XYZ file of C-alpha atoms in Angstrom:
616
model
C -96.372 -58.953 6.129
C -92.971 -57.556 5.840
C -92.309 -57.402 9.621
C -93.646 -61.124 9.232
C -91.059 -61.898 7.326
C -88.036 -60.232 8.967
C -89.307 -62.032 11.991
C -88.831 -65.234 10.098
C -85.406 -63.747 8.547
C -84.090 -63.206 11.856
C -84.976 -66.499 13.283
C -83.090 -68.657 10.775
C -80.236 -66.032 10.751
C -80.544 -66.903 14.840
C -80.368 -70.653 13.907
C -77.113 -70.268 11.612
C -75.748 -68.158 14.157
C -75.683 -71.123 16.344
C -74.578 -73.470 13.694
C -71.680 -71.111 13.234
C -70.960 -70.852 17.002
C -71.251 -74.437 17.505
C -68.730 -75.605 14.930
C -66.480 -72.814 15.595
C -66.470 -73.488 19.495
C -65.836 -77.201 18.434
C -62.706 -76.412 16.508
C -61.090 -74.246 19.429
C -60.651 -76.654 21.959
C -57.980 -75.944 24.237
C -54.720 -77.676 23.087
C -54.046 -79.674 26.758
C -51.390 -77.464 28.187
C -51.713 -76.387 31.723
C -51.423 -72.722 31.199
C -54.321 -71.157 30.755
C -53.027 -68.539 28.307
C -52.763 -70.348 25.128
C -54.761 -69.414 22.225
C -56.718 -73.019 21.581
C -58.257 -72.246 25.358
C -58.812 -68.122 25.404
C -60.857 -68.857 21.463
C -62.579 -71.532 23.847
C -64.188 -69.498 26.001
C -64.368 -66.657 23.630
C -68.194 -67.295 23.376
C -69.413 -68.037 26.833
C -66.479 -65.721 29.248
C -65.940 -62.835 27.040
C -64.860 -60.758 29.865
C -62.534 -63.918 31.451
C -61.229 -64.524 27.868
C -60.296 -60.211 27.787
C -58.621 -60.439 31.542
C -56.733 -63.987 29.972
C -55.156 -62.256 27.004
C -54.422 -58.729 29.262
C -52.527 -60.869 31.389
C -50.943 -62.593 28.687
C -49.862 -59.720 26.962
C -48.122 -57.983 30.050
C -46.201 -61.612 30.600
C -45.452 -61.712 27.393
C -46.889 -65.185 26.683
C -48.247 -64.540 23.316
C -47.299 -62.541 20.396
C -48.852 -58.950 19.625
C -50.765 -60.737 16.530
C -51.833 -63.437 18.520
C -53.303 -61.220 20.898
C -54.608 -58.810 18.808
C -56.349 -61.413 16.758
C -58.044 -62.992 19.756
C -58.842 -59.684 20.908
C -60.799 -58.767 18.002
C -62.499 -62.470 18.421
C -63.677 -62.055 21.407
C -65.356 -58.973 21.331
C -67.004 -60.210 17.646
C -68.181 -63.186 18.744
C -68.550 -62.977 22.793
C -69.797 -59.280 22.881
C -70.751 -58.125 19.568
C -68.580 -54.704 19.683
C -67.767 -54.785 16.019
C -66.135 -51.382 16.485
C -63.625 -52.465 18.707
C -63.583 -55.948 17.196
C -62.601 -54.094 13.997
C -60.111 -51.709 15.577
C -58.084 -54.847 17.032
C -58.292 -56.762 13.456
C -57.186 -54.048 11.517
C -53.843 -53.710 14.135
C -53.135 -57.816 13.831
C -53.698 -57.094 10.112
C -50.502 -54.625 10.311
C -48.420 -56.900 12.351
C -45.596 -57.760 10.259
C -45.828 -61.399 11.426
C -49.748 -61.880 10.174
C -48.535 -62.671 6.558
C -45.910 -65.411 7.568
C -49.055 -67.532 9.183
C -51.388 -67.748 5.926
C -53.929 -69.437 7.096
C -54.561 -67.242 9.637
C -54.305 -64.561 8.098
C -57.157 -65.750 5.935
C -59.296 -66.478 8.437
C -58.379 -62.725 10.053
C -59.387 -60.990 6.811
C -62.779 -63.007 6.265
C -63.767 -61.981 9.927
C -62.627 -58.211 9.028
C -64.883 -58.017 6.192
C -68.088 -59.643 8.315
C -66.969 -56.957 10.483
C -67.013 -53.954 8.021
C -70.574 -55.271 6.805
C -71.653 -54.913 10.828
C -70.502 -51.601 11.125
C -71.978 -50.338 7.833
C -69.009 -49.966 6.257
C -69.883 -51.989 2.880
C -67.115 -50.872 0.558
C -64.315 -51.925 2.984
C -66.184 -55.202 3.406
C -66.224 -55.784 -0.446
C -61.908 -54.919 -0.681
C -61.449 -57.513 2.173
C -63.175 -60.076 0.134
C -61.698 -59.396 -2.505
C -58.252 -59.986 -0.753
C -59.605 -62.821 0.783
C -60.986 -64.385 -1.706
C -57.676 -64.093 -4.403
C -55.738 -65.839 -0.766
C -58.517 -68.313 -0.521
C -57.678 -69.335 -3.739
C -53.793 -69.681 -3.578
C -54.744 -72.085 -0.751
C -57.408 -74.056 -2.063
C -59.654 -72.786 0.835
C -63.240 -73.666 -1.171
C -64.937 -73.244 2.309
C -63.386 -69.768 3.430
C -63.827 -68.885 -0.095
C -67.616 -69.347 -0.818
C -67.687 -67.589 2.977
C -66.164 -64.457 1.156
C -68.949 -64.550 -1.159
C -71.609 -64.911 0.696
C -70.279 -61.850 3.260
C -69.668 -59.938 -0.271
C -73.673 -60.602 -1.646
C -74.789 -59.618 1.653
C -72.910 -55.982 1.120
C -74.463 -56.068 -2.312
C -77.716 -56.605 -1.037
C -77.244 -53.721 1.588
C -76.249 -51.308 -1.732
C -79.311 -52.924 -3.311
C -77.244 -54.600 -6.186
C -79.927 -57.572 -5.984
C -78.752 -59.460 -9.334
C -74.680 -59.271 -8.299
C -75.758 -60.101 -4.884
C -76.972 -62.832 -5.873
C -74.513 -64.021 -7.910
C -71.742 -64.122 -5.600
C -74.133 -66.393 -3.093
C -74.371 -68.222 -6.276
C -70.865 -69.056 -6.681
C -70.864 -69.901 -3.384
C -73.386 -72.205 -3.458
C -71.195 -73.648 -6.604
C -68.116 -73.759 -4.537
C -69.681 -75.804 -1.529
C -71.690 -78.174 -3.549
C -68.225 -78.855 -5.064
C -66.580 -79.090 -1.650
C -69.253 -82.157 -0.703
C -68.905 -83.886 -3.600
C -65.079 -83.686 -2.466
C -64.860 -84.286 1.168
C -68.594 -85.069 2.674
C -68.661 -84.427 6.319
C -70.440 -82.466 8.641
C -69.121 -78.923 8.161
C -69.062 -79.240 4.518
C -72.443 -80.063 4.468
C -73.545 -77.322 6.607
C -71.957 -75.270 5.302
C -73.886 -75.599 1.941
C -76.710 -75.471 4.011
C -75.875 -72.687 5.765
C -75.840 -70.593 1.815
C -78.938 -71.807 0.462
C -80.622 -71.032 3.661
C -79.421 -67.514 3.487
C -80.791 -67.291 -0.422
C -83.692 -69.174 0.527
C -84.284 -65.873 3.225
C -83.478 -63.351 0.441
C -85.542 -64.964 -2.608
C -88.484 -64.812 0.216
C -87.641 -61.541 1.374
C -87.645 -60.003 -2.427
C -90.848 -61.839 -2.920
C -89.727 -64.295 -5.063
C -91.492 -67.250 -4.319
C -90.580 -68.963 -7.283
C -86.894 -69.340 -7.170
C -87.272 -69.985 -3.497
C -89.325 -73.033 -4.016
C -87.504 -74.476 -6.728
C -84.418 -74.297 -4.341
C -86.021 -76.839 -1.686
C -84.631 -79.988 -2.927
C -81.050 -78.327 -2.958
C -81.965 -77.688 0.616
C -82.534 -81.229 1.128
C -80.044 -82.862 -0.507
C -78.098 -80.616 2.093
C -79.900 -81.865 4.868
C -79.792 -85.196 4.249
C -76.029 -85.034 3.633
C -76.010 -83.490 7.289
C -78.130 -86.173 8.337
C -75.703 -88.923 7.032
C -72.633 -87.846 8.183
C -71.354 -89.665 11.289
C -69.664 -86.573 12.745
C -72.980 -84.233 13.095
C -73.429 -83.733 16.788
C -76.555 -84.910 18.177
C -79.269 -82.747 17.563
C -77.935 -80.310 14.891
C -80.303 -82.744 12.012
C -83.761 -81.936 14.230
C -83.367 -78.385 14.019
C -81.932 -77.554 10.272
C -85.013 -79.521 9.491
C -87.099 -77.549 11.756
C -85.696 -74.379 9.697
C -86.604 -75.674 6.090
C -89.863 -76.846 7.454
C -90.702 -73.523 9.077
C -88.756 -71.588 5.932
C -91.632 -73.000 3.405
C -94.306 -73.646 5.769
C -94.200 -69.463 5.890
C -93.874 -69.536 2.376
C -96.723 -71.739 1.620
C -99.354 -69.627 3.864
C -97.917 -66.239 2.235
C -98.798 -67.941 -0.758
C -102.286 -68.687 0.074
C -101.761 -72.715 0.311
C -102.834 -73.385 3.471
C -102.864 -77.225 3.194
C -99.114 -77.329 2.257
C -98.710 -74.676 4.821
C -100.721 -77.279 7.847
C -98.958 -80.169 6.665
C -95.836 -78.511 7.166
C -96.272 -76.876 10.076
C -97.717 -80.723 11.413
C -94.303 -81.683 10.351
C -92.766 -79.031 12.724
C -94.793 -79.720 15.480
C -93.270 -83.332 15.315
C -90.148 -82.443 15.273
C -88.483 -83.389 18.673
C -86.160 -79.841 18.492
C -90.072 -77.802 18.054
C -90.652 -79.398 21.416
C -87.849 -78.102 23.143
C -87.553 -74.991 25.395
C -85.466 -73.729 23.219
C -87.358 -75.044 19.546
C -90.931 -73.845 20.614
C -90.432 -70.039 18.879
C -90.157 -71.409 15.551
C -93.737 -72.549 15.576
C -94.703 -68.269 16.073
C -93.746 -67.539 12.513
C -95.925 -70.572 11.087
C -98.744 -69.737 13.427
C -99.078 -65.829 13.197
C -99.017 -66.442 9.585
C -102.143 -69.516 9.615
C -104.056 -66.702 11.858
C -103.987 -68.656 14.901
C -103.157 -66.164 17.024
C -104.341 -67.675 20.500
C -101.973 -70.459 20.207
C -99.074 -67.843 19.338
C -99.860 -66.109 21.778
C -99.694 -69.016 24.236
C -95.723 -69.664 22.820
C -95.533 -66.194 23.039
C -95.488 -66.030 26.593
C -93.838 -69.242 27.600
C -90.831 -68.124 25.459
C -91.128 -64.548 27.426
C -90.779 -66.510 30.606
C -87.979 -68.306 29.546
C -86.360 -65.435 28.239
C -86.579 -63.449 31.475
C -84.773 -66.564 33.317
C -82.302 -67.391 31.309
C -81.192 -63.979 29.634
C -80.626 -60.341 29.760
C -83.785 -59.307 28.035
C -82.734 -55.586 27.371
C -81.646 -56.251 23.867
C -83.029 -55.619 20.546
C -83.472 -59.372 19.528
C -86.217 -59.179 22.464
C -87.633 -56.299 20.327
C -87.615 -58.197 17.245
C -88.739 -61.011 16.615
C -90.179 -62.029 19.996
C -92.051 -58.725 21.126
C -92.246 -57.525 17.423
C -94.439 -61.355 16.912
C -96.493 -60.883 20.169
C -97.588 -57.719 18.549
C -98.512 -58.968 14.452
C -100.284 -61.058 17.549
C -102.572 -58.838 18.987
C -102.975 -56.555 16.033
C -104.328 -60.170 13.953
C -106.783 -61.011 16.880
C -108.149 -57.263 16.760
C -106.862 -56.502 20.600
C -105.431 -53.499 19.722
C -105.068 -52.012 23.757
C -102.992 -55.117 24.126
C -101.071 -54.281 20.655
C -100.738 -50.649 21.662
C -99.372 -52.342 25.384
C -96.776 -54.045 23.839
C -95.897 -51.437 21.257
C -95.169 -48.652 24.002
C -93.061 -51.536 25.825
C -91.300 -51.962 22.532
C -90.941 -48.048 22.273
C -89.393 -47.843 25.854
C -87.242 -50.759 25.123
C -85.905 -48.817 22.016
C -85.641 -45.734 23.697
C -83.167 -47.766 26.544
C -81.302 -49.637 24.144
C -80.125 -46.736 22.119
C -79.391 -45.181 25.246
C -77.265 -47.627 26.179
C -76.098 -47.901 22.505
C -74.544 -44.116 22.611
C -73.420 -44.889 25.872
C -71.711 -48.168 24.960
C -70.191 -46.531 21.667
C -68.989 -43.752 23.910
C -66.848 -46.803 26.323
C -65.797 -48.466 23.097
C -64.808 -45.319 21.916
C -62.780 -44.440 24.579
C -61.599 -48.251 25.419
C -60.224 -48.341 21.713
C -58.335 -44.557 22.317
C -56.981 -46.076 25.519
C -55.895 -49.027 22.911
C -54.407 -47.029 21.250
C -52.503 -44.999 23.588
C -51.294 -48.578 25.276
C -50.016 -49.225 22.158
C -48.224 -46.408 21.673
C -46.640 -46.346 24.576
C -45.526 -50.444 24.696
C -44.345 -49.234 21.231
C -42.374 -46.486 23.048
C -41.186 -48.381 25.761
C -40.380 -51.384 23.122
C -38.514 -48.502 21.219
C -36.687 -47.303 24.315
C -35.991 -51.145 24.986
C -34.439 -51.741 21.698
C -31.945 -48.742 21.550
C -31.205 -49.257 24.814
C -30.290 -53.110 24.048
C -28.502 -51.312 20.750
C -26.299 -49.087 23.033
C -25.670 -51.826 25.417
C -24.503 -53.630 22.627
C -22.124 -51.334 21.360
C -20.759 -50.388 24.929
C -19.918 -53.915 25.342
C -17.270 -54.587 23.233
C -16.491 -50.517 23.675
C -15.622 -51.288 27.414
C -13.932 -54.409 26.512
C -12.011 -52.227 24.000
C -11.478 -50.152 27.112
C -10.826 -53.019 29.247
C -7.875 -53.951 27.087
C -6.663 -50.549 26.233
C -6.425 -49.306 30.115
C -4.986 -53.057 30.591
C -2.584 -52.268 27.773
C -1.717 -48.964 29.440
C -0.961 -49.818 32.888
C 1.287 -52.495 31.534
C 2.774 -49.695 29.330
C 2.895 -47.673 32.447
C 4.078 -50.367 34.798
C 6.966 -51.451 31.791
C 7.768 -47.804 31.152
C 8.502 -47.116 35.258
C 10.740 -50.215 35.482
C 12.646 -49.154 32.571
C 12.777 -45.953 33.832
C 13.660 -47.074 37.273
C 16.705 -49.505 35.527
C 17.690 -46.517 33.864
C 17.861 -43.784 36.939
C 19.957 -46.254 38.045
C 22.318 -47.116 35.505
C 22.372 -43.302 34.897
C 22.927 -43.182 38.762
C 26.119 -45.842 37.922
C 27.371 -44.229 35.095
C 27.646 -41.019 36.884
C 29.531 -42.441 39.561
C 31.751 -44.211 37.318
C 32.450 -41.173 35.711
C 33.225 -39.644 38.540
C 35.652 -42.953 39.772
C 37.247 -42.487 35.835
C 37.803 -38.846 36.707
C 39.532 -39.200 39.661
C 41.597 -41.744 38.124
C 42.536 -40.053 35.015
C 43.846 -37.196 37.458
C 46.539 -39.333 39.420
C 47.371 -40.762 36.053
C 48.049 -37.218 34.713
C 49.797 -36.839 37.842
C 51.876 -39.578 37.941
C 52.556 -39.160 34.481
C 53.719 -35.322 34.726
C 55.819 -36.517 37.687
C 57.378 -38.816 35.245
C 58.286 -36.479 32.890
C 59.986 -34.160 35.422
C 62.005 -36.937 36.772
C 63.006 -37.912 32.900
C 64.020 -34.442 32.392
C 66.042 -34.132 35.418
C 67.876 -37.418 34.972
C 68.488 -36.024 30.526
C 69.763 -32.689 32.153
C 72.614 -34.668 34.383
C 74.036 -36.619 31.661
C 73.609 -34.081 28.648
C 77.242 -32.803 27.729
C 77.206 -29.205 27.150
C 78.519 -29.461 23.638
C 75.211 -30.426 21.896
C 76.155 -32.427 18.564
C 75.158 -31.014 15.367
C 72.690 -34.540 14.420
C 71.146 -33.287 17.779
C 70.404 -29.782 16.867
C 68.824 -30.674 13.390
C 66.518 -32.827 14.663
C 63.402 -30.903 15.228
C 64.305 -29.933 11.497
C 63.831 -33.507 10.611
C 61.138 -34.337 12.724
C 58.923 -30.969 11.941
C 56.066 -32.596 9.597
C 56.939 -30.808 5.582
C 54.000 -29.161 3.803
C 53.355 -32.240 1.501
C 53.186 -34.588 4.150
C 50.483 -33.011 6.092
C 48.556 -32.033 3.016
C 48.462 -35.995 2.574
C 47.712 -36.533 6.080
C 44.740 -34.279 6.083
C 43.122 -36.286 3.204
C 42.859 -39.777 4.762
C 42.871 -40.064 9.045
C 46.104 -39.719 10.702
C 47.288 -43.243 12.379
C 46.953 -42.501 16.538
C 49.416 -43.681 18.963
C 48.744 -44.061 22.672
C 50.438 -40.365 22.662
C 47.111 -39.329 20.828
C 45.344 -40.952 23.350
C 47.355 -39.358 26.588
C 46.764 -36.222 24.313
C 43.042 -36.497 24.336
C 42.519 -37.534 28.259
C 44.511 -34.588 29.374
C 41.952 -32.318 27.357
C 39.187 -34.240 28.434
C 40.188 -33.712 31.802
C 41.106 -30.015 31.565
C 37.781 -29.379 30.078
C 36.194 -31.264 32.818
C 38.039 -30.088 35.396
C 37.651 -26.496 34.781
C 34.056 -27.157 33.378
C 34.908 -25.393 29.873
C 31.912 -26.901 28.354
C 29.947 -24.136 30.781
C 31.998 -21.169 29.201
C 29.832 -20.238 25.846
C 33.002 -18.842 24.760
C 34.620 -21.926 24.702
C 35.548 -22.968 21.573
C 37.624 -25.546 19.996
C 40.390 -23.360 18.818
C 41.357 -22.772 22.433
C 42.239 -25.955 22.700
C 43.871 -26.802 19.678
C 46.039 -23.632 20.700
C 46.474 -25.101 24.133
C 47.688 -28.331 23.431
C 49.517 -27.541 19.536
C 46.824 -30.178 17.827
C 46.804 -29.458 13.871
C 43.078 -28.958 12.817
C 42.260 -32.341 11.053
C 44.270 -34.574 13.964
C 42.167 -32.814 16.408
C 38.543 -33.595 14.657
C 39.943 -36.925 14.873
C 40.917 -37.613 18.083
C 37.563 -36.920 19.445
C 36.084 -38.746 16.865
C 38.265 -42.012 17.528
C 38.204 -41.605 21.201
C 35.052 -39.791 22.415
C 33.289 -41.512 19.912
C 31.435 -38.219 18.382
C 32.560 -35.042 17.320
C 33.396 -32.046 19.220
C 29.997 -29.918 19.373
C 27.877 -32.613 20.770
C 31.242 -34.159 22.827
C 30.551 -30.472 24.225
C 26.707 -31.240 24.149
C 27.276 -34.510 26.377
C 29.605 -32.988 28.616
C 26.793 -30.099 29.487
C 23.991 -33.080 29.651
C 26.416 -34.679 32.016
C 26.410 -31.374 34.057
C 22.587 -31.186 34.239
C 22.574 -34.863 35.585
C 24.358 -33.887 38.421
C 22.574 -30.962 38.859
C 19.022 -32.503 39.375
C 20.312 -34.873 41.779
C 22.303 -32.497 43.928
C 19.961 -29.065 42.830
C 16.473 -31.122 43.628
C 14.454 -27.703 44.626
C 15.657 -26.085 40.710
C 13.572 -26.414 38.155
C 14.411 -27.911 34.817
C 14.431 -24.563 33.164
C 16.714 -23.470 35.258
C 19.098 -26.607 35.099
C 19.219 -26.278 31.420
C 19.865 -22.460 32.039
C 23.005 -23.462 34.230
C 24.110 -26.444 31.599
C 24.172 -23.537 29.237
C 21.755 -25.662 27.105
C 18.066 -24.818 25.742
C 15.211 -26.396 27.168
C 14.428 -28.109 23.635
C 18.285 -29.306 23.510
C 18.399 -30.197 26.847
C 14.622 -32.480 26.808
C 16.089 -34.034 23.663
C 18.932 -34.815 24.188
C 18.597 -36.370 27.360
C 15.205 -38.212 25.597
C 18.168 -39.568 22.947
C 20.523 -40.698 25.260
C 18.532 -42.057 28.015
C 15.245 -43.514 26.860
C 13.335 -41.006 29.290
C 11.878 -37.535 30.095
C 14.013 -35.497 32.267
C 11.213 -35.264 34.553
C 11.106 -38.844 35.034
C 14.120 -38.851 35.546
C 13.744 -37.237 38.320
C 10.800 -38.168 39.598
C 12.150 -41.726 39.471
C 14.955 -40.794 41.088
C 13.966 -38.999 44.038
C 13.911 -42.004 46.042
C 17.057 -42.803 45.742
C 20.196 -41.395 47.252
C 22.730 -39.534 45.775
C 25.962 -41.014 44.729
């Protein structure tokens, strides 16, 4: 009886399967656009190309044409839905569930979380199925989601169930009963409706499962209410009304012979047999439960074996819904009728068929195994090379205004440069000028002196001729009279002396006898020679180089020797600067700034500058 009944279990959860499949593949139409890797079309084909819908979103990913949620979202679709590897199904889910963009989409995100938690509850894992309702189901509410919502509790009574917490399982499908039933009364259509059916159906299998027949059959006119609501609706597609009522109809027809009333149980199953979906290829096995159960076991057996035919045309029979219910019925079968070599037949096929599929099971877990490490090490390394990617668009974006910076500063420096060797090309050659004009000045200021000294011989020679020899006594106290007193100096030397062009014939013939004889080069020059030389009072002679050479006598001195080293680069071009400043009798610190002061420029510009021109 209880494999009876697990046979019947499976085959309405088989029916809502395709209920679920068929709205769902209804509501993923592809959204027009050419490309073929959009989401609307890749969730299209999700169910019938698994593989094509994997190679789609591979494809997409490496072009870039969807986001990493996106993909890993349909990723974990497809293999839920087209291929049933909740393992990998959940390892893609849980990675879209970490994608920083998941939360900005909602609605998605709802719908990613309720398929996480149907996932959890295929893979055993019944606690993490119960937080992801949980989450879901406080989201489902902040949207007004009733449908996602009573989904939640239905997937959270079913892990209830599995930890045998009958009376909280089923209150949560319950409250989702509840929920829907409010939902039609809201907005009747065809998914709402179904979707009510869909959760009485599944308490319907649970009540009947527990043995409690009771509850079950008080719950048929919900179940028709449902169905006639489905019925109704002008968007149910065609067909869909035949075979929910072929699945109440069978659902209590079993109920009715487990029972013991067979009349209810024939006039239902009469019902069934009228029922244009119980006549289809594809309707016929749902008359096996109803007659395995009424003991007519020749007639099963006949549906038996036409659905075993169609089975081995249509589909890959090495799976374990082929074990159970459609082998697993051909067996209550043979074991009712009392053929128990044909029973024992079909249970050794059933035994090799288990032995295969878990086979193939370790085998397949193995490949999922290792497909979801290779995953994982894709997604490392995109996150690596996405890593690499972004610091290298970080440095490029710093380098860019660094080499503009760059740009402008080497810009800014050749101009420098380019300003800097005009200047000091103007200035190697006014230097160039002012040395020559120096030299012209020179010259000149020597025939002056000349001319002048000439003058003053000739003066004396024409005094001598007409001086009497009796010198008159006026004449002989002059120098008395004309000799400065004490007082009158002491005043002078307080405020500056008034200069006469005598001062200034004074101070040319020193600057030319210091020239001349290069006195600047002698370091034991000094200033007293002079004033000794020419009879120049101490404060007169400050004075005279201040008014006419413009600075006082140390760096007059100072000039003179920079002057010297001038010539000597131009006419000494193999000597170094060391030892031009050595032969100026100046420092190399006094002679690089002084020459800096004066001129604007580094000695060795000055000369390199200067090189190309000739001497003057």
């Amino acid at each position: 009886m209880n494999c009876i009944k697990s046979s019947i279990l499976l085959t309405l959860w088989m029916a809502f399967l395709f209920s679920a499949c068929h709205t769902g593949h209804s509501d993923a139409e592809p959204d027009g656009r050419d490309s073929l890797y959009t989401a609307g079309y890749i969730q299209h084909i999700a169910f019938d190309e698994p593989c094509r819908a994997l190679a789609l979103l591979d494809t997409a990913e490496t072009k870039r044409l969807l986001t990493p949620f996106e993909i890993s979202d349909l990723r974990s679709m497809v293999y839920h839905n087209g291929l049933s590897h909740y393992k990998a199904a959940y390892t893609h889910a849980r990675k879209a569930y970490q994608d920083p963009e998941a939360r900005k989409h909602p609605e998605k995100f709802l719908s990613l979380v309720a398929l996480m938690a149907e996932q959890c509850h295929n893979n055993g894992n019944y606690t993490g199925s119960v937080e992801y309702c949980t989450e879901g189901l406080n989201l489902a509410k902040e949207l007004g989601d009733h449908t996602t919502e009573a989904n939640l509790h239905v997937t959270w009574g079913l892990n209830l169930l599995e930890m045998e917490q009958y009376d909280e399982a089923f209150r949560h499908i319950g409250l989702a009963i509840r929920i829907l039933d409010g939902e039609v009364r809201h907005n009747p259509c065809f998914r709402t409706w179904d979707d009510l059916f869909y959760a009485l159906g599944m308490k319907l299998n649970l009540l009947w499962e527990k043995d409690r027949y009771g509850e079950a059959l008080a719950l048929r006119p919900s179940l028709e209410e449902a169905l006639q609501g489905i019925e109704t609706s002008e968007d149910t597609p065609a067909g869909i009304a035949d075979m929910r009522r072929a699945e109440i109809d069978v659902s209590y027809c079993c109920i009715a012979y487990t029972t013991g009333n067979r009349t209810e149980g024939d006039s239902l199953y009469r019902r069934v047999e009228a029922n244009p979906y119980a006549s289809t290829p594809d309707g016929e096995y749902v008359r096996i439960p109803c007659l395995i159960l009424a003991k007519r076991y020749d007639e099963a057996l006949q549906y038996i074996r036409r659905e075993k035919e169609l089975l081995q045309e249509t589909t890959d029979t090495m799976n374990w819904d082929y074990i159970n219910p459609h082998l697993q019925a051909e067996l209550e079968a043979w074991q009712g009728k009392g053929d128990w070599q044909s029973a024992l037949r079909v249970q050794s096929t059933m035994l090799a068929l288990t032995d295969t599929l878990r086979k193939r099971e370790r085998k397949e877990d193995a490949l999922e195994l290792a497909e979801i490490y290779q995953t994982n090490e894709k997604d490392k390394e995109i996150e690596r090379q996405a890593d690499s990617l972004q610091r290298h668009y970080i440095l490029f974006g710093l380098l860019i205004p660094v080499l503009i910076l760059l740009v402008l500063y080497i810009r800014h420096i050749l101009k420098t440069n380019r300003m800097v060797s005009q200047k000091n090309e103007a200035m190697v050659k006014t230097i160039d000028e002012l040395m020559a004009y120096q030299d012209e000045l020179f010259k000149r200021q020597e025939e002056n002196i000349r001319l002048r000294e000439e003058l003053r011989q000739w003066q004396e020679a024409q005094a001598a001729a007409t001086i009497t020899t009796e010198v008159p006594e006026e004449t002989q106290e002059e120098p008395e009279c004309n000799a400065p007193d004490k007082t009158e100096t002491e005043e002078t030397a307080a405020q500056m002396p008034k200069l006469t062009d005598k001062d200034r014939i004074l101070y040319e013939r020193m600057h030319h006898e210091i020239l001349k004889n290069r006195l600047y080069l002698n370091p034991k020059f000094s200033k007293k020679d002079l004033m000794k030389e020419f009879h120049i009072p101490a404060n007169k002679f400050a004075w005279l180089f201040k008014e006419f050479a413009g600075c006082g006598f140390t760096q007059y001195i100072q000039e003179r020797r920079l002057d010297y080293a001038v010539r000597l680069m131009r006419e000494k071009p193999q000597w170094t600067l060391d030892a031009i400043a050595k032969e100026a009798q100046m420092s190399n610190g006094a002679f690089y700034n002084y020459f800096f002061k004066k001129y604007g420029m580094k000695p060795s510009d000055y000369r390199e500058n200067g090189s190309a021109n000739p001497l003057w």
